[in-house]
Short mmCIF file of C-alpha atoms and ligand atoms in Angstrom, two decimals:
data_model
loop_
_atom_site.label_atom_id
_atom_site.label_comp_id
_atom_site.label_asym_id
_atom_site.label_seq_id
_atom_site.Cartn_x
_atom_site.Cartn_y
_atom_site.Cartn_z
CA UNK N 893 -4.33 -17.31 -19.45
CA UNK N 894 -3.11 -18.81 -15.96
CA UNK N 895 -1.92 -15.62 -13.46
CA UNK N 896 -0.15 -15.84 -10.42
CA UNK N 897 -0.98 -13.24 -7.75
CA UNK N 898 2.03 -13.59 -4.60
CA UNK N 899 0.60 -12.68 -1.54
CA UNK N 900 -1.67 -13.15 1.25
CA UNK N 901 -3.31 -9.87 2.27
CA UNK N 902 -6.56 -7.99 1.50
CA UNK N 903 -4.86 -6.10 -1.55
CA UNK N 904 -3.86 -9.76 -2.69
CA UNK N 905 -7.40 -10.84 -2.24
CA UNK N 906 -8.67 -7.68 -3.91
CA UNK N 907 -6.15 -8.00 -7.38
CA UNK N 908 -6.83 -12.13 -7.72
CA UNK N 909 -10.49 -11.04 -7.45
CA UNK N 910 -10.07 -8.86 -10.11
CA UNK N 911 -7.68 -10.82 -12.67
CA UNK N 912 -10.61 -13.35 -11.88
CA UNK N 913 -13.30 -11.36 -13.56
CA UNK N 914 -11.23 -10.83 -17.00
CA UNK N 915 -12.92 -13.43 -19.55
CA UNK N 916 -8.92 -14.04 -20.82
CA UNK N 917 -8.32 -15.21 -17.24
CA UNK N 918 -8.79 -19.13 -16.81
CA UNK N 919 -7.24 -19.59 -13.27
CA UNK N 920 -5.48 -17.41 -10.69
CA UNK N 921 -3.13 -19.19 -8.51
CA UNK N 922 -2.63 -17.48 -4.94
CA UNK N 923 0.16 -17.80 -2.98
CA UNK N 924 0.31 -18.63 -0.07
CA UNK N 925 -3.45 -16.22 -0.06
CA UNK N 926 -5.95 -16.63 2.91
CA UNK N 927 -9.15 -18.08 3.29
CA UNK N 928 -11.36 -15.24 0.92
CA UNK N 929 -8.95 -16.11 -1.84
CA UNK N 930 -9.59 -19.76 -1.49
CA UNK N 931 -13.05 -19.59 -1.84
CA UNK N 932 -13.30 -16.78 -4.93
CA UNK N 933 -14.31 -18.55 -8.30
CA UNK N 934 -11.27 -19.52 -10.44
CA UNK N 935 -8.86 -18.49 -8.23
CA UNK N 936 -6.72 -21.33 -6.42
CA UNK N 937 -4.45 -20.89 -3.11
CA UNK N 938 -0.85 -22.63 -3.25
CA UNK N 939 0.97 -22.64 -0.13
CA UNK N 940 3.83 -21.20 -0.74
CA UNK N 941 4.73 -18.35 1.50
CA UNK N 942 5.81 -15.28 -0.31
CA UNK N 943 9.30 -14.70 0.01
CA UNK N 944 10.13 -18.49 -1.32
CA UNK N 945 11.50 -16.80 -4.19
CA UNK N 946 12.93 -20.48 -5.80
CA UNK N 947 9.79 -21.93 -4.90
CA UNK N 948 7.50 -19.20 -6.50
CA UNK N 949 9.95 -20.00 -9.54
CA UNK N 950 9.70 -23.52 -9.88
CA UNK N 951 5.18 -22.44 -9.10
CA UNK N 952 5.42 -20.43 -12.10
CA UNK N 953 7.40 -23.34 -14.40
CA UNK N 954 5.20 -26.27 -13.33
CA UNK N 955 1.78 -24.66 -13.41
CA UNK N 956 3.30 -22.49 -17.14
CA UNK N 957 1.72 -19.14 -15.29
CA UNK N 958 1.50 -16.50 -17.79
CA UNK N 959 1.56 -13.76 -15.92
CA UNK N 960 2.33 -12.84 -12.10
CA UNK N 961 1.66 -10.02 -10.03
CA UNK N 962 3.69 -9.52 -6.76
CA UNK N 963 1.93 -8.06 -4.06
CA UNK N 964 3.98 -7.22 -0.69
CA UNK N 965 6.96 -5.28 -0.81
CA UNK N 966 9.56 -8.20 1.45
CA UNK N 967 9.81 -10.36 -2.00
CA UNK N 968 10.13 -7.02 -4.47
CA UNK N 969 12.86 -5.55 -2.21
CA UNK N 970 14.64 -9.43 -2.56
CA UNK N 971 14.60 -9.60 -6.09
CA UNK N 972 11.85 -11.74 -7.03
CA UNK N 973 11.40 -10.31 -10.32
CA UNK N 974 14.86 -10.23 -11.25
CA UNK N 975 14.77 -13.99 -10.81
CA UNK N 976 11.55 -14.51 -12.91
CA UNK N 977 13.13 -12.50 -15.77
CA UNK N 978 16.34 -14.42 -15.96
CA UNK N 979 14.23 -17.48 -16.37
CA UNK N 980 11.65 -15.79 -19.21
CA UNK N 981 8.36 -15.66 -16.87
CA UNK N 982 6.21 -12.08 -17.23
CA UNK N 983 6.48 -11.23 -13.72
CA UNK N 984 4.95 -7.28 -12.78
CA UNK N 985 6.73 -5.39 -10.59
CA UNK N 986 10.27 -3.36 -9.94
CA UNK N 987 13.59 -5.06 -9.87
CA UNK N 988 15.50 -5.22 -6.74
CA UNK N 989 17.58 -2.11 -7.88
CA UNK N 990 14.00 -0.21 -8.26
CA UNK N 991 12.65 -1.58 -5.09
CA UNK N 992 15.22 0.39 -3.01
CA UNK N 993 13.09 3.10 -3.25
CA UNK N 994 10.70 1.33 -0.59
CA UNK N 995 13.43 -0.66 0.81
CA UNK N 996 15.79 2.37 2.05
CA UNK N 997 14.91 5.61 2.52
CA UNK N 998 18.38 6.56 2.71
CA UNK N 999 18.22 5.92 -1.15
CA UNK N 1000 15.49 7.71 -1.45
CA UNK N 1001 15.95 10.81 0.26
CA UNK N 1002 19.27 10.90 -2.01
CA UNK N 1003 17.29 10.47 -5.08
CA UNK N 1004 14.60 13.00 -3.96
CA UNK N 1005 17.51 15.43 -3.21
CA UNK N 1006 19.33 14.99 -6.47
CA UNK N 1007 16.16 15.13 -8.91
CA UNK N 1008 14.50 18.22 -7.14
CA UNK N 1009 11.68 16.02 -6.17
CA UNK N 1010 10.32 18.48 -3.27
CA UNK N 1011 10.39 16.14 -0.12
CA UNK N 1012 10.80 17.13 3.78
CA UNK N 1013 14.83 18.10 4.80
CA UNK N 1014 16.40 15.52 6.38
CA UNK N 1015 19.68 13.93 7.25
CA UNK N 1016 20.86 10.52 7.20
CA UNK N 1017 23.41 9.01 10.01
CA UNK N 1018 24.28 5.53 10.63
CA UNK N 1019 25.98 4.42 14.62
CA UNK N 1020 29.50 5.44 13.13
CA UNK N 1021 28.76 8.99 11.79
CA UNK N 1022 25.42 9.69 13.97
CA UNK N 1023 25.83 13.30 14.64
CA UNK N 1024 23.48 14.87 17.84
CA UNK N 1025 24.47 18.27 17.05
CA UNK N 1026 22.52 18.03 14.04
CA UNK N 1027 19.60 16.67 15.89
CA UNK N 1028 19.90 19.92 18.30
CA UNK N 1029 19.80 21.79 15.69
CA UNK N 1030 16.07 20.90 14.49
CA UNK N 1031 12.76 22.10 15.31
CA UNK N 1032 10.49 19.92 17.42
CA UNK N 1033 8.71 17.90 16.84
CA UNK N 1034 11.64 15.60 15.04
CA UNK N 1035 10.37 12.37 12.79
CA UNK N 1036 12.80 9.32 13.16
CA UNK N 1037 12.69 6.75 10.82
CA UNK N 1038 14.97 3.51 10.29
CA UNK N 1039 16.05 3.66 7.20
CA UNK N 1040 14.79 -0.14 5.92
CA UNK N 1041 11.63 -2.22 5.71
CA UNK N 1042 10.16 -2.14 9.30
CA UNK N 1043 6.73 -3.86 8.82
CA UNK N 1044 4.94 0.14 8.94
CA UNK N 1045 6.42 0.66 12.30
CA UNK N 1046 9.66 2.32 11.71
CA UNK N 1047 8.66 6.16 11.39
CA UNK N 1048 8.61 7.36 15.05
CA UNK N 1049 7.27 11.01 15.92
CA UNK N 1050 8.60 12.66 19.07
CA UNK N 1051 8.35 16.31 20.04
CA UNK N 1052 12.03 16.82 21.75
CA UNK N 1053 15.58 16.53 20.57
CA UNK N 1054 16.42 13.99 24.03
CA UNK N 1055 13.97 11.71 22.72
CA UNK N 1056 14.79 12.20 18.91
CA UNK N 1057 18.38 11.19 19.96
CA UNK N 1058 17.17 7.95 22.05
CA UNK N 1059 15.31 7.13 19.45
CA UNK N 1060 18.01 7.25 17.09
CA UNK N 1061 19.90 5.14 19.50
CA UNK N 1062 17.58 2.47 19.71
CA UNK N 1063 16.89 2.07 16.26
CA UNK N 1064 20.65 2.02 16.08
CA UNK N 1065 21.10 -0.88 18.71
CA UNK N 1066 18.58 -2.85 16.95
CA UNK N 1067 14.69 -2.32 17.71
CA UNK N 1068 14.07 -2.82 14.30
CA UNK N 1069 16.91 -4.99 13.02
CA UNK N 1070 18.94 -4.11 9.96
CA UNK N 1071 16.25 -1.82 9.03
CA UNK N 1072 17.71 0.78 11.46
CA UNK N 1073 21.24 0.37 10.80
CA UNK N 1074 20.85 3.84 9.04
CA UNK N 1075 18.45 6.58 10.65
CA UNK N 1076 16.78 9.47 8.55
CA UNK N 1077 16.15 12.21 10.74
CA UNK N 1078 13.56 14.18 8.74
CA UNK N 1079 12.17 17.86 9.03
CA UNK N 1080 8.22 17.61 10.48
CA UNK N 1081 5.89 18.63 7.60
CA UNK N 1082 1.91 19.62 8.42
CA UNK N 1083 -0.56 19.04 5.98
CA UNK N 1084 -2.91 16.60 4.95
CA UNK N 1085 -1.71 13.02 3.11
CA UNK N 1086 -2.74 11.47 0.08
CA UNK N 1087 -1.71 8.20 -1.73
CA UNK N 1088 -1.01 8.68 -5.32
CA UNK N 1089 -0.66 5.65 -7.26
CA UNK N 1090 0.48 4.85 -10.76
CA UNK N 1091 1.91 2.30 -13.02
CA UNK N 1092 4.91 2.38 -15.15
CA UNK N 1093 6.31 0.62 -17.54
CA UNK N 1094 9.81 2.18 -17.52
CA UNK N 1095 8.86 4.90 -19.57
CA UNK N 1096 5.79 5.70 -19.85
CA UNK N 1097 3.05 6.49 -16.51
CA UNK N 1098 -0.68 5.24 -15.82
CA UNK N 1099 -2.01 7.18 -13.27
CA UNK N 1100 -4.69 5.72 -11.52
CA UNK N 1101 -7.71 6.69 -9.64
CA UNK N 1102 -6.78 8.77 -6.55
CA UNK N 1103 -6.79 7.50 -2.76
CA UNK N 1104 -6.56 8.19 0.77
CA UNK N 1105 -5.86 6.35 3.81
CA UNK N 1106 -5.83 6.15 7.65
CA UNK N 1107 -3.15 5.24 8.80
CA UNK N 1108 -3.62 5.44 12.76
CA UNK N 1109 -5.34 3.19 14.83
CA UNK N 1110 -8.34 5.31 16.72
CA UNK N 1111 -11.26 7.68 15.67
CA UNK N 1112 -9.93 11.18 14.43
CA UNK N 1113 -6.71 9.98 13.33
CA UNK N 1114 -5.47 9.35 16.98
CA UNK N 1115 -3.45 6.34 18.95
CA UNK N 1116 -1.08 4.35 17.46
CA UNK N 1117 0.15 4.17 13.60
CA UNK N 1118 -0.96 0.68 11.58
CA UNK N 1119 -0.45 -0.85 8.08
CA UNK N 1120 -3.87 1.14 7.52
CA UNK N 1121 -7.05 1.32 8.98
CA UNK N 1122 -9.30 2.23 6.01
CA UNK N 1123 -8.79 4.00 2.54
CA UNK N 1124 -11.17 5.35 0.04
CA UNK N 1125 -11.25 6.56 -3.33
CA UNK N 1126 -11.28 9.17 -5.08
CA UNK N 1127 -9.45 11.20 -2.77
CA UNK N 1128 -10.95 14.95 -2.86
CA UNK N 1129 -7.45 16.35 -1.57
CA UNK N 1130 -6.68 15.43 -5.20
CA UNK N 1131 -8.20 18.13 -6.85
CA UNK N 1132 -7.74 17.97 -11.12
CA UNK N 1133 -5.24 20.77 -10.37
CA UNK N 1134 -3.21 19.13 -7.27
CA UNK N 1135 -3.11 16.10 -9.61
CA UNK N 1136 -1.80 17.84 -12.17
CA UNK N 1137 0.81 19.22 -9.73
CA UNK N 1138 1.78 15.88 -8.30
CA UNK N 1139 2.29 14.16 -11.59
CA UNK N 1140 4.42 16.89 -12.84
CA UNK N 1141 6.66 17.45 -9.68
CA UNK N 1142 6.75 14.14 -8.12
CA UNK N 1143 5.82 11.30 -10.58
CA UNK N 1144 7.11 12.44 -13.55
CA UNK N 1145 10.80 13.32 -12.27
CA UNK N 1146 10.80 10.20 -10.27
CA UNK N 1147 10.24 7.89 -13.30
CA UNK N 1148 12.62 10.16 -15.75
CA UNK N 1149 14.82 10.45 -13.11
CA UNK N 1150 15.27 6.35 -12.29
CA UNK N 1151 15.92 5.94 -16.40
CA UNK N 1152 18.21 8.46 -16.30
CA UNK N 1153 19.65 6.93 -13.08
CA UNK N 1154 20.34 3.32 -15.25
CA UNK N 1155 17.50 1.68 -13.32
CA UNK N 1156 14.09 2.14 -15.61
CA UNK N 1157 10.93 1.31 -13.02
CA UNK N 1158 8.07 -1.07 -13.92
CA UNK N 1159 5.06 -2.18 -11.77
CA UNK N 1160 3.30 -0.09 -9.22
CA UNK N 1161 4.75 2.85 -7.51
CA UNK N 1162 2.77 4.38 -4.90
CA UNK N 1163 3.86 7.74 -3.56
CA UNK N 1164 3.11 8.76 0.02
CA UNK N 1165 2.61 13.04 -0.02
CA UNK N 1166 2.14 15.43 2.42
CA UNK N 1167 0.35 18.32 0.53
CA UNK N 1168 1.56 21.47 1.99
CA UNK N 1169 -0.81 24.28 2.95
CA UNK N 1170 0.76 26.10 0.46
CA UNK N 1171 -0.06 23.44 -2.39
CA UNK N 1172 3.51 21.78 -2.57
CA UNK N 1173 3.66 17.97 -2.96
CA UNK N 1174 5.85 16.35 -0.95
CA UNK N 1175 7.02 13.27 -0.63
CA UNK N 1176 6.64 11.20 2.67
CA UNK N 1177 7.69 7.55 1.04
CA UNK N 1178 7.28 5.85 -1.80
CA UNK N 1179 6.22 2.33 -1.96
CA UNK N 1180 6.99 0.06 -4.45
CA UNK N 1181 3.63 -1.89 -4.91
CA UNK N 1182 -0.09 -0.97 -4.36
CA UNK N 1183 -1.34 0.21 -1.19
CA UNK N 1184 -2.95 -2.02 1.11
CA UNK N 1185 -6.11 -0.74 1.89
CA UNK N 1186 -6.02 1.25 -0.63
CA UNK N 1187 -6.00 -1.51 -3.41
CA UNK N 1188 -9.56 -2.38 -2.21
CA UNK N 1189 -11.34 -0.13 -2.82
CA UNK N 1190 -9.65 1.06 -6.26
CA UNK N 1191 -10.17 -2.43 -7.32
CA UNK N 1192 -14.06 -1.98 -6.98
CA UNK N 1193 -13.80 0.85 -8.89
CA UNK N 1194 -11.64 -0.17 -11.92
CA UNK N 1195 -13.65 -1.32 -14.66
CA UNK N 1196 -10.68 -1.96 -16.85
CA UNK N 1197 -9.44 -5.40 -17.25
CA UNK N 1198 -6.09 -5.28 -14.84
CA UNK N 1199 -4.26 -8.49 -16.34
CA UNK N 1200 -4.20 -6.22 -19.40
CA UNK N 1201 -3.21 -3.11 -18.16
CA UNK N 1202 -0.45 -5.22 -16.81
CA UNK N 1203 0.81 -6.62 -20.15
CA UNK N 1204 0.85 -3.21 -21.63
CA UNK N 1205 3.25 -2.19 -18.76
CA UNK N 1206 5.27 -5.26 -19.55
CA UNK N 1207 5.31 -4.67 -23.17
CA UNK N 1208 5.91 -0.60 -22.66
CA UNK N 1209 3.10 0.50 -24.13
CA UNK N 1210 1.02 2.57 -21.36
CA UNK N 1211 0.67 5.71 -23.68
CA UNK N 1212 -1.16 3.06 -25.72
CA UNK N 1213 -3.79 2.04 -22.75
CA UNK N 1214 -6.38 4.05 -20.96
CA UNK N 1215 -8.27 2.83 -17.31
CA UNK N 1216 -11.84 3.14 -17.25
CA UNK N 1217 -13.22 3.93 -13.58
CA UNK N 1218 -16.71 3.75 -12.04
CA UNK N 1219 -17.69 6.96 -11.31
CA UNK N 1220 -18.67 6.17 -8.05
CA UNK N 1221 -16.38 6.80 -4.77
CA UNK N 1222 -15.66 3.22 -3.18
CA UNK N 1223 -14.45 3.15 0.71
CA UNK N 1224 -13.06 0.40 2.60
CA UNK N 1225 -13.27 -0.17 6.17
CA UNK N 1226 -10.61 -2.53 8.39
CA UNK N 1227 -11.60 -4.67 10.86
CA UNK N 1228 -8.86 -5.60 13.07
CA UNK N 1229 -7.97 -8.30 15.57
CA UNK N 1230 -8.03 -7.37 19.19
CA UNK N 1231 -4.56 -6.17 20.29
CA UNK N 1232 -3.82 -4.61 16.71
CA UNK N 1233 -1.24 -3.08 16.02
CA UNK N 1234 0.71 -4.61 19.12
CA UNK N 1235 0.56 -8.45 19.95
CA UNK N 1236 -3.38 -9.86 18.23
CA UNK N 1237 -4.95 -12.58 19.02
CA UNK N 1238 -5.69 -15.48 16.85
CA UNK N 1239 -7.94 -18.35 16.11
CA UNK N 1240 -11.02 -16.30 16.76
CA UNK N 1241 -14.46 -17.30 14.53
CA UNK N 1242 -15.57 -15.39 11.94
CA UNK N 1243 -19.13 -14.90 12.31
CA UNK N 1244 -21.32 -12.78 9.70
CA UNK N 1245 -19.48 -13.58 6.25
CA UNK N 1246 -22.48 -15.18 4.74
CA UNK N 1247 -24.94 -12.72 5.93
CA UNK N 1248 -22.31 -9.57 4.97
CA UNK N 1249 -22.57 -11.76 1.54
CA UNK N 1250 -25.90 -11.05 1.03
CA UNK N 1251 -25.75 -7.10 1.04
CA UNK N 1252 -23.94 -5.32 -1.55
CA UNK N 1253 -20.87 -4.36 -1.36
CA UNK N 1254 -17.95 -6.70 -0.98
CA UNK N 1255 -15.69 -7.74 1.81
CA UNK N 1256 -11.90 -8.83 1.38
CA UNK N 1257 -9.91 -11.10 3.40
CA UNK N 1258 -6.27 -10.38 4.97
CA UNK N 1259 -5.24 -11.99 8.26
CA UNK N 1260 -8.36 -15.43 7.86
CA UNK N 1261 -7.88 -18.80 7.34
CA UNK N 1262 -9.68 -21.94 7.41
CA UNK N 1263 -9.37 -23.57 10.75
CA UNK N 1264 -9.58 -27.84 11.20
CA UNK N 1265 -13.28 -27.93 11.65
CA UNK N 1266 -13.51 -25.78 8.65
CA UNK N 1267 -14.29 -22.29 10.23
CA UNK N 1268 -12.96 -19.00 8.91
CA UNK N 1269 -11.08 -17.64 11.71
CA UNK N 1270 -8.66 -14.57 12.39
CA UNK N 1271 -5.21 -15.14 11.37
CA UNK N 1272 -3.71 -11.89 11.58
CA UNK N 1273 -4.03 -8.07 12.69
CA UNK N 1274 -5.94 -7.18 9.86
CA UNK N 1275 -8.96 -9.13 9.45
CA UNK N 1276 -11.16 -7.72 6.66
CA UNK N 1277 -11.75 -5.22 4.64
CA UNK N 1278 -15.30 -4.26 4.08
CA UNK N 1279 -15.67 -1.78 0.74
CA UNK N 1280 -18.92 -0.51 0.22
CA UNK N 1281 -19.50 1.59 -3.21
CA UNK N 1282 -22.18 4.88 -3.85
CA UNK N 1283 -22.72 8.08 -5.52
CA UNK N 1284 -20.23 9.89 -2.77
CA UNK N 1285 -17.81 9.26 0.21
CA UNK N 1286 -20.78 9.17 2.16
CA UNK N 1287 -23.13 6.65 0.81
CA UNK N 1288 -19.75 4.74 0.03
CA UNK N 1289 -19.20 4.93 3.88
CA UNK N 1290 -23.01 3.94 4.80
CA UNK N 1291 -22.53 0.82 2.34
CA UNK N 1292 -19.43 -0.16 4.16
CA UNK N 1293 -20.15 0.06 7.80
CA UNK N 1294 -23.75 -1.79 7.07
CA UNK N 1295 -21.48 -4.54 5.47
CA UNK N 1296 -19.07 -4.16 8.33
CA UNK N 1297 -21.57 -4.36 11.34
CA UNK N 1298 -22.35 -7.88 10.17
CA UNK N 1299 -19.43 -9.28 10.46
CA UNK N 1300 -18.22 -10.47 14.69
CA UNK N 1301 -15.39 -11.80 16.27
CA UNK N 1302 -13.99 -11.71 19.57
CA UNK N 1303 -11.88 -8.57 19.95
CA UNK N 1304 -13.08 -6.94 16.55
CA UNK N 1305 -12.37 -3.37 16.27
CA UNK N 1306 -12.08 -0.83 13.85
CA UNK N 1307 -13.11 2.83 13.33
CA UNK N 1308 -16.04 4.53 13.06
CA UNK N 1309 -15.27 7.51 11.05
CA UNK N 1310 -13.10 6.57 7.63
CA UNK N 1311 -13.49 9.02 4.95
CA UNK N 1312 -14.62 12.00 7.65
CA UNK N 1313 -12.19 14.21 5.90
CA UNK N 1314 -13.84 13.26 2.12
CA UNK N 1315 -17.77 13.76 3.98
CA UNK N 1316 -16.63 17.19 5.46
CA UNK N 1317 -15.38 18.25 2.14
CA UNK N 1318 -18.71 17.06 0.78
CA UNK N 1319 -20.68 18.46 2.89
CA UNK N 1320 -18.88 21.84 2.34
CA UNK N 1321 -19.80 21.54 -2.03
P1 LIG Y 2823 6.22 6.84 5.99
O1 LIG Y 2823 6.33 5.36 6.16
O2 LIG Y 2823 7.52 7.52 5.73
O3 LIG Y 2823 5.14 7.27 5.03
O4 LIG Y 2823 5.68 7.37 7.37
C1 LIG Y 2823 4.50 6.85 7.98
C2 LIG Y 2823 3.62 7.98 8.44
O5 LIG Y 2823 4.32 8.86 9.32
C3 LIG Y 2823 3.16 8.88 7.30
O6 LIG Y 2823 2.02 8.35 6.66
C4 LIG Y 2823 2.89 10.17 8.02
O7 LIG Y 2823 1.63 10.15 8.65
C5 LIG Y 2823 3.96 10.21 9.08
N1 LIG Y 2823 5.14 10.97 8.60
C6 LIG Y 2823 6.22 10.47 7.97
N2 LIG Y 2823 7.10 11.45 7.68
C7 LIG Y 2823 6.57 12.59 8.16
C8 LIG Y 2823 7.01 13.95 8.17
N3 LIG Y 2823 8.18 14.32 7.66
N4 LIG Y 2823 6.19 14.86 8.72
C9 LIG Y 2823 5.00 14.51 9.27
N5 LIG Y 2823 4.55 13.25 9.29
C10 LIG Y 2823 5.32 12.28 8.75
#
């Protein structure tokens, strides 16, 4: 079978990778991909930039794809599948109904709300009915976030109601386009965050193996917020019983809830929650694909063949299938471009990638491409992702930053401490 992975980032490097490995797999097409895809065995880059939704079509027809898998959310929220399905090609993912839940989180506080979904309060205002009384009203600090896609950057914290309101404003008058034509002004929740990930195929739910990510720039959680600095898996936050608890208040009403709403949800859905320190689940976001970092390292760690996990979610049947996972804890460290998350530089050399090949472990591309004299060089703010696998967080982590130290560039950074919250909990057994 011929798959078709739409993307260009280290989760789209990670799932061609692994639809590579299945022996039913003859080629994956990437597209538009980066310069780790291009070099993977069987797998193929196109260029053809994600959101060409009529060209991705016409991709599909031509090369008769039998199955695609659609990585970044900008395409989902557009309607790519919708227009896949209309012309008979297996596409994975949600609708552009379904997608809403990533693509306004106006919607989704509304569905939260009306399904009992526990989630932080909140209020949503657009220019015309923005209402600062409300906003005096709340305890600092206030969390202000435009309501549509905003590339990760659109959830601002401040600690006083002047700046909640100016912040408001701004998003308002346009800092991040559209996306802040409506405002959620949320409640500020404490607690530590997990990912929790699953697939659905309308119906029925496969969980799959727990995560957690960093999400700001600097060691110990600190300086500015990013697409994600490093994730690892399994997440001890997710205790048997706190999954237990998440599935049945969070994951379960959100995918009865969505059929009963007329809009039944297939592909990934990947819910962002703040566990209280009380136990409660609650719900920061929800995305409406796989994580990215976070697809890294769970990709190491699935043993399952994905391209048929994926047909089973096509063809409803998930209560059917079961994922097998390697008992082992994988962790995956970003490198980033100097000047990430703000304005990076490009064009830098690569150096390292054949030596980092050598060691085990394995590192995925994001923001590289092959330059005119046939270097990889930086193409993006993040770089790499270097996963490293062992028998806990910790020997996970040692695997990955030997893997990362390899690896050079001008400007390279990235943190020193992923998974410090996993090794203190291990060290505490
Ligand atoms: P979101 O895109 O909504 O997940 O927000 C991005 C990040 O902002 C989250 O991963 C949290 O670290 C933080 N965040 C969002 N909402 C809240 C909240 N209500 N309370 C505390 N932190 C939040």
């Amino acid at each position: 079978m011929k798959v078709l992975v739409v993307g260009s980032g280290g989760r789209e490097h990670a799932l061609a990778w692994k639809c590579a490995q299945s022996a039913r797999v003859t080629e994956v097409l990437v597209a538009p991909g980066n310069a780790g895809t291009a070099q993977e065995p069987k797998v193929r880059n196109v260029d053809i930039l994600a959101d060409d939704i009529s060209g991705l079509v016409r991709l599909a027809q031509t090369e008769e794809v039998d199955l695609t898998i659609i990585g970044p959310e900008g395409p989902l929220v557009m309607g790519i599948v919708d227009a896949f399905k209309q012309r008979g090609l297996a596409c994975f993912g949600p609708g552009r109904k379904q997608a809403q839940l990533e693509g306004s989180k106006a919607f989704t506080k509304d569905f939260l709300q009306r399904h009992g979904i526990p989630t932080a309060k909140s209020a949503t205002f657009t220019r015309d009915n923005f209402d600062p009384s409300y906003v005096q009203k709340q305890k600092t600090p206030i969390v202000v976030k435009a309501s549509g896609l905003a590339a990760g950057k659109g959830v601002i914290i401040v600690d006083s109601v002047a700046e909640a309101i100016a912040t408001a404003r701004a998003m308002f008058d346009g800092q991040f386009g559209d996306a802040g034509s409506e405002v959620v002004i949320e409640e500020f929740l404490e607690g530590e965050e997990a990912s929790f990930i699953v697939m659905a195929d309308g119906k029925n739910i496969l969980p799959f193996a727990s995560s957690q990510d960093h999400k700001r720039r600097d060691d110990g959680d600190h300086g500015p917020n990013t697409g994600g600095m490093g994730a690892y898996s399994p997440a001890p936050v997710v205790t048997p019983a706190m999954h237990a608890r998440i599935m049945k208040q969070v994951i379960e009403p959100t995918i009865r809830g969505l059929e009963k709403d007329g809009m039944p949800y297939t592909g990934f859905l990947y819910a962002g929650i703040m566990v209280a320190p009380d136990g409660t689940p609650n719900v920061l976001e929800f995305n409406c694909r796989f994580g990215d970092p976070e697809t890294q390292p769970i990709m190491m760690r699935l043993e399952s063949d994905l391209t048929e996990l994926v047909e089973a979610a096509l063809e409803g049947r998930l209560d059917r299938v079961k994922a097998k996972w390697d008992s082992r804890a994988a962790l995956g460290i970003v490198l980033a471009a100097g000047g990430y998350p703000d304005s990076v530089r490009r064009g830098d050399v690569i150096e390292g990638l054949d030596a980092a090949a050598k060691l085990p472990g394995k590192v995925f591309h994001a923001g590289t491409k092959v330059d005119e004299e046939g270097r990889i060089v930086t193409n993006g703010g993040r770089v790499l992702c270097a996963v490293g696998l062992g028998a806990t967080v910790r020997e996970a982590q040692r695997e990955a930053y030997t893997l990362a130290d390899e690896i050079h560039w001008l400007g390279i950074q990235y943190r020193r401490d992923i998974g410090y919250r996993a090794v203190e909990r291990e060290r505490g057994r």
